[in-house]
PDB file of C-alpha atoms in Angstrom:
ATOM      1  CA  THR A   1     -87.167  45.263   1.411  1.00 74.00           C
ATOM      2  CA  LEU A   2     -90.459  47.302   2.262  1.00 84.00           C
ATOM      3  CA  THR A   3     -90.254  46.311   5.683  1.00 89.00           C
ATOM      4  CA  GLY A   4     -86.729  48.887   4.997  1.00 89.00           C
ATOM      5  CA  TYR A   5     -87.143  51.619   2.869  1.00 92.00           C
ATOM      6  CA  LEU A   6     -90.824  51.726   5.495  1.00 94.00           C
ATOM      7  CA  SER A   7     -88.546  51.891   8.302  1.00 94.00           C
ATOM      8  CA  ILE A   8     -86.816  55.254   6.358  1.00 94.00           C
ATOM      9  CA  ALA A   9     -89.437  56.459   5.805  1.00 94.00           C
ATOM     10  CA  ASN A  10     -90.697  56.467   9.270  1.00 94.00           C
ATOM     11  CA  ASN A  11     -87.397  57.687  10.622  1.00 95.00           C
ATOM     12  CA  PHE A  12     -86.981  61.126   8.280  1.00 95.00           C
ATOM     13  CA  LEU A  13     -90.393  60.862   9.482  1.00 94.00           C
ATOM     14  CA  THR A  14     -89.875  60.854  13.365  1.00 94.00           C
ATOM     15  CA  TRP A  15     -87.186  63.263  13.386  1.00 95.00           C
ATOM     16  CA  ILE A  16     -88.421  65.691  11.465  1.00 92.00           C
ATOM     17  CA  GLY A  17     -91.375  66.173  13.861  1.00 91.00           C
ATOM     18  CA  GLU A  18     -94.226  68.528  12.890  1.00 87.00           C
ATOM     19  CA  GLY A  19     -92.501  70.217  11.040  1.00 80.00           C
ATOM     20  CA  ILE A  20     -94.941  68.413   7.314  1.00 87.00           C
ATOM     21  CA  PRO A  21     -95.060  69.012   4.468  1.00 89.00           C
ATOM     22  CA  PRO A  22     -90.638  69.093   5.163  1.00 92.00           C
ATOM     23  CA  ASP A  23     -88.747  72.317   2.965  1.00 92.00           C
ATOM     24  CA  GLU A  24     -85.636  71.142   1.046  1.00 93.00           C
ATOM     25  CA  MET A  25     -83.773  73.259   4.360  1.00 94.00           C
ATOM     26  CA  ASP A  26     -85.541  69.730   6.531  1.00 93.00           C
ATOM     27  CA  LEU A  27     -84.313  67.437   3.768  1.00 94.00           C
ATOM     28  CA  ARG A  28     -81.018  68.188   3.547  1.00 93.00           C
ATOM     29  CA  ARG A  29     -80.239  69.003   7.049  1.00 94.00           C
ATOM     30  CA  TYR A  30     -82.145  65.788   7.388  1.00 95.00           C
ATOM     31  CA  PHE A  31     -78.255  64.121   4.748  1.00 93.00           C
ATOM     32  CA  VAL A  32     -76.208  66.120   6.756  1.00 93.00           C
ATOM     33  CA  HIS A  33     -77.259  64.678   9.822  1.00 94.00           C
ATOM     34  CA  ARG A  34     -77.313  60.472   8.348  1.00 94.00           C
ATOM     35  CA  ARG A  35     -73.873  60.813   7.103  1.00 91.00           C
ATOM     36  CA  GLU A  36     -72.685  62.310  11.162  1.00 93.00           C
ATOM     37  CA  GLU A  37     -74.534  58.649  11.377  1.00 93.00           C
ATOM     38  CA  GLY A  38     -71.581  57.912   9.596  1.00 90.00           C
ATOM     39  CA  ILE A  39     -74.042  56.056   6.570  1.00 88.00           C
ATOM     40  CA  ARG A  40     -73.222  54.807   3.327  1.00 86.00           C
ATOM     41  CA  ASP A  41     -73.420  56.307   0.727  1.00 84.00           C
ATOM     42  CA  SER A  42     -74.902  53.085  -1.339  1.00 84.00           C
ATOM     43  CA  SER A  43     -77.269  53.285   1.969  1.00 89.00           C
ATOM     44  CA  LEU A  44     -77.779  57.426   1.348  1.00 91.00           C
ATOM     45  CA  ARG A  45     -78.858  56.358  -2.532  1.00 90.00           C
ATOM     46  CA  THR A  46     -81.454  54.731  -1.418  1.00 92.00           C
ATOM     47  CA  THR A  47     -83.109  57.336   0.970  1.00 94.00           C
ATOM     48  CA  PHE A  48     -82.735  60.208  -0.736  1.00 94.00           C
ATOM     49  CA  ALA A  49     -85.086  57.497  -3.462  1.00 93.00           C
ATOM     50  CA  VAL A  50     -87.522  56.988  -0.670  1.00 95.00           C
ATOM     51  CA  LEU A  51     -88.143  60.020   0.600  1.00 96.00           C
ATOM     52  CA  GLN A  52     -88.841  60.625  -3.583  1.00 96.00           C
ATOM     53  CA  LYS A  53     -91.227  58.720  -3.627  1.00 95.00           C
ATOM     54  CA  LEU A  54     -92.556  59.511  -0.498  1.00 95.00           C
ATOM     55  CA  TYR A  55     -93.078  63.370  -1.150  1.00 95.00           C
ATOM     56  CA  GLU A  56     -94.748  62.296  -4.167  1.00 95.00           C
ATOM     57  CA  SER A  57     -97.202  59.818  -3.048  1.00 94.00           C
ATOM     58  CA  ASN A  58     -98.405  62.620  -0.510  1.00 95.00           C
ATOM     59  CA  ARG A  59     -98.401  65.971  -3.141  1.00 95.00           C
ATOM     60  CA  TRP A  60     -95.379  67.247  -2.202  1.00 94.00           C
ATOM     61  CA  ASP A  61     -93.370  69.601  -4.004  1.00 93.00           C
ATOM     62  CA  TRP A  62     -89.560  66.992  -4.130  1.00 95.00           C
ATOM     63  CA  PRO A  63     -86.648  70.019  -4.191  1.00 94.00           C
ATOM     64  CA  PHE A  64     -84.151  68.036  -6.503  1.00 93.00           C
ATOM     65  CA  LYS A  65     -83.460  67.053  -9.385  1.00 91.00           C
ATOM     66  CA  LYS A  66     -82.519  63.463 -10.330  1.00 86.00           C
ATOM     67  CA  GLU A  67     -78.704  64.595 -11.073  1.00 86.00           C
ATOM     68  CA  ASP A  68     -78.765  65.608  -7.841  1.00 87.00           C
ATOM     69  CA  ARG A  69     -79.031  62.090  -6.015  1.00 86.00           C
ATOM     70  CA  PRO A  70     -76.058  60.932  -4.499  1.00 81.00           C
ATOM     71  CA  GLU A  71     -73.542  59.273  -6.607  1.00 79.00           C
ATOM     72  CA  ALA A  72     -73.603  55.424  -6.523  1.00 69.00           C
ATOM     73  CA  PRO A  73     -70.483  54.383  -5.241  1.00 63.00           C
ATOM     74  CA  SER A  74     -67.695  52.495  -7.684  1.00 65.00           C
ATOM     75  CA  GLU A  75     -67.469  48.911  -7.505  1.00 60.00           C
ATOM     76  CA  SER A  76     -64.216  47.492  -4.729  1.00 62.00           C
ATOM     77  CA  ASP A  77     -61.412  46.276  -6.451  1.00 59.00           C
ATOM     78  CA  THR A  78     -60.604  44.715  -2.991  1.00 63.00           C
ATOM     79  CA  PRO A  79     -59.685  40.255  -2.713  1.00 68.00           C
ATOM     80  CA  ALA A  80     -61.130  38.698  -0.370  1.00 76.00           C
ATOM     81  CA  PHE A  81     -57.963  36.531   0.096  1.00 81.00           C
ATOM     82  CA  THR A  82     -54.797  38.296  -1.746  1.00 85.00           C
ATOM     83  CA  ARG A  83     -53.235  35.951  -4.467  1.00 87.00           C
ATOM     84  CA  GLU A  84     -50.763  33.941  -2.057  1.00 92.00           C
ATOM     85  CA  GLU A  85     -53.512  33.063   0.475  1.00 91.00           C
ATOM     86  CA  MET A  86     -56.065  32.583  -2.708  1.00 87.00           C
ATOM     87  CA  GLU A  87     -52.359  30.503  -3.167  1.00 91.00           C
ATOM     88  CA  GLN A  88     -52.371  28.555  -0.088  1.00 93.00           C
ATOM     89  CA  LEU A  89     -55.918  27.520   0.079  1.00 90.00           C
ATOM     90  CA  ILE A  90     -56.446  25.531  -3.464  1.00 88.00           C
ATOM     91  CA  LYS A  91     -52.746  23.941  -2.522  1.00 92.00           C
ATOM     92  CA  ASN A  92     -53.320  22.998   0.746  1.00 93.00           C
ATOM     93  CA  ARG A  93     -57.542  21.843  -0.897  1.00 88.00           C
ATOM     94  CA  ASP A  94     -56.525  18.435   0.040  1.00 89.00           C
ATOM     95  CA  LEU A  95     -56.254  19.464   3.785  1.00 94.00           C
ATOM     96  CA  TYR A  96     -60.723  20.129   3.198  1.00 90.00           C
ATOM     97  CA  SER A  97     -63.331  17.696   3.380  1.00 88.00           C
ATOM     98  CA  LYS A  98     -65.193  17.788   0.159  1.00 85.00           C
ATOM     99  CA  GLY A  99     -67.790  19.698   0.857  1.00 85.00           C
ATOM    100  CA  GLU A 100     -64.387  23.088   1.793  1.00 88.00           C
ATOM    101  CA  ARG A 101     -63.481  21.465  -1.644  1.00 86.00           C
ATOM    102  CA  PHE A 102     -66.485  21.770  -3.566  1.00 86.00           C
ATOM    103  CA  TYR A 103     -66.635  25.992  -1.693  1.00 87.00           C
ATOM    104  CA  LEU A 104     -63.870  26.687  -2.562  1.00 87.00           C
ATOM    105  CA  ALA A 105     -64.323  25.566  -6.511  1.00 86.00           C
ATOM    106  CA  ILE A 106     -67.193  26.760  -6.716  1.00 88.00           C
ATOM    107  CA  ALA A 107     -66.087  30.016  -5.024  1.00 87.00           C
ATOM    108  CA  THR A 108     -63.237  31.173  -6.803  1.00 85.00           C
ATOM    109  CA  ILE A 109     -64.650  30.369 -10.357  1.00 86.00           C
ATOM    110  CA  TYR A 110     -67.937  32.357 -10.347  1.00 87.00           C
ATOM    111  CA  ALA A 111     -67.365  34.120  -7.592  1.00 86.00           C
ATOM    112  CA  PRO A 112     -71.024  34.008  -5.921  1.00 89.00           C
ATOM    113  CA  ARG A 113     -72.039  36.251  -3.607  1.00 87.00           C
ATOM    114  CA  ARG A 114     -72.056  34.348   0.264  1.00 87.00           C
ATOM    115  CA  ILE A 115     -75.977  33.370   0.000  1.00 89.00           C
ATOM    116  CA  GLU A 116     -74.826  31.357  -3.877  1.00 90.00           C
ATOM    117  CA  LEU A 117     -73.432  30.236  -2.520  1.00 89.00           C
ATOM    118  CA  ALA A 118     -74.951  28.762   0.430  1.00 88.00           C
ATOM    119  CA  ARG A 119     -78.548  28.552  -1.725  1.00 88.00           C
ATOM    120  CA  ILE A 120     -76.538  26.719  -4.245  1.00 88.00           C
ATOM    121  CA  LYS A 121     -78.061  22.291  -4.350  1.00 87.00           C
ATOM    122  CA  LYS A 122     -77.573  19.340  -5.440  1.00 85.00           C
ATOM    123  CA  ARG A 123     -79.870  19.509  -8.275  1.00 87.00           C
ATOM    124  CA  ASP A 124     -78.776  23.073  -9.464  1.00 89.00           C
ATOM    125  CA  ILE A 125     -75.659  21.242 -11.274  1.00 88.00           C
ATOM    126  CA  LYS A 126     -76.368  18.873 -14.266  1.00 88.00           C
ATOM    127  CA  ASP A 127     -74.073  18.301 -17.400  1.00 88.00           C
ATOM    128  CA  ASN A 128     -71.716  20.149 -15.876  1.00 89.00           C
ATOM    129  CA  THR A 129     -73.824  22.896 -15.885  1.00 91.00           C
ATOM    130  CA  LEU A 130     -74.342  25.054 -12.781  1.00 90.00           C
ATOM    131  CA  TYR A 131     -77.756  26.908 -12.731  1.00 91.00           C
ATOM    132  CA  ILE A 132     -77.839  29.597  -9.423  1.00 90.00           C
ATOM    133  CA  ASP A 133     -80.059  31.468  -8.724  1.00 86.00           C
ATOM    134  CA  THR A 134     -79.223  35.093  -8.083  1.00 86.00           C
ATOM    135  CA  ALA A 135     -79.603  37.126  -4.608  1.00 83.00           C
ATOM    136  CA  LYS A 136     -79.996  40.535  -6.447  1.00 76.00           C
ATOM    137  CA  LYS A 137     -82.928  40.810  -8.578  1.00 72.00           C
ATOM    138  CA  GLY A 138     -83.807  36.630  -8.397  1.00 72.00           C
ATOM    139  CA  GLU A 139     -82.320  36.368 -12.136  1.00 79.00           C
ATOM    140  CA  LYS A 140     -80.907  32.744 -12.655  1.00 85.00           C
ATOM    141  CA  ARG A 141     -77.348  32.944 -13.447  1.00 89.00           C
ATOM    142  CA  THR A 142     -76.386  29.169 -16.132  1.00 91.00           C
ATOM    143  CA  HIS A 143     -72.058  27.900 -15.940  1.00 91.00           C
ATOM    144  CA  LEU A 144     -70.326  25.872 -17.571  1.00 91.00           C
ATOM    145  CA  ILE A 145     -68.039  23.631 -15.641  1.00 89.00           C
ATOM    146  CA  PRO A 146     -64.928  22.350 -16.680  1.00 88.00           C
ATOM    147  CA  ASP A 147     -63.879  18.871 -16.563  1.00 87.00           C
ATOM    148  CA  GLU A 148     -60.790  19.829 -14.104  1.00 84.00           C
ATOM    149  CA  ILE A 149     -63.448  20.841 -11.331  1.00 79.00           C
ATOM    150  CA  MET A 150     -65.846  18.531 -11.575  1.00 82.00           C
ATOM    151  CA  PRO A 151     -63.752  15.519  -9.255  1.00 79.00           C
ATOM    152  CA  HIS A 152     -64.668  18.612  -6.630  1.00 74.00           C
ATOM    153  CA  ILE A 153     -68.076  18.892  -7.561  1.00 79.00           C
ATOM    154  CA  LEU A 154     -69.599  15.113  -8.514  1.00 73.00           C
ATOM    155  CA  PRO A 155     -68.589  13.654  -5.396  1.00 66.00           C
ATOM    156  CA  VAL A 156     -70.732  16.549  -2.972  1.00 66.00           C
ATOM    157  CA  THR A 157     -73.255  14.943  -1.473  1.00 51.00           C
ATOM    158  CA  SER A 158     -75.846  16.596   1.119  1.00 51.00           C
ATOM    159  CA  SER A 159     -74.244  14.305   3.399  1.00 54.00           C
ATOM    160  CA  ASP A 160     -70.537  16.643   2.901  1.00 56.00           C
ATOM    161  CA  GLY A 161     -73.117  19.909   3.377  1.00 56.00           C
ATOM    162  CA  ILE A 162     -74.717  20.165   0.263  1.00 66.00           C
ATOM    163  CA  GLY A 163     -78.582  20.097   0.035  1.00 59.00           C
TER     164      GLY A 163
END
């Protein structure tokens, strides 16, 4: 994350060239430039925050107010699979390996991020409980595992792809 922030600041300073300290119009032109490059709203929001910190650390006047920061994007409600595709995945579960059934069960019930799913180890499953280290801010989540899906979780071993 720090490397990404430094990269944002460096890209801005490189783009701005000799005009130090950059003024409000420089910032506005840079934000327009980034928009034209196709930057996503969430990335533009991060860029705004990083550049604000850059200004503060250099004691330059930050020309914007808190409400000028780009709005956070709304959550997408588009599922990865359609309802019909999910039904087919579940109906065909007997065709899958133990590892695939494990991932299908966990993914469809708890909807972890891919990295969270990949990090699940055998030690994270105890007494019908799943412990997930979240990818965001490193918080732990605890989920009860229903008896109905335990048969798809218990037989999974490291040879099935779960560490």
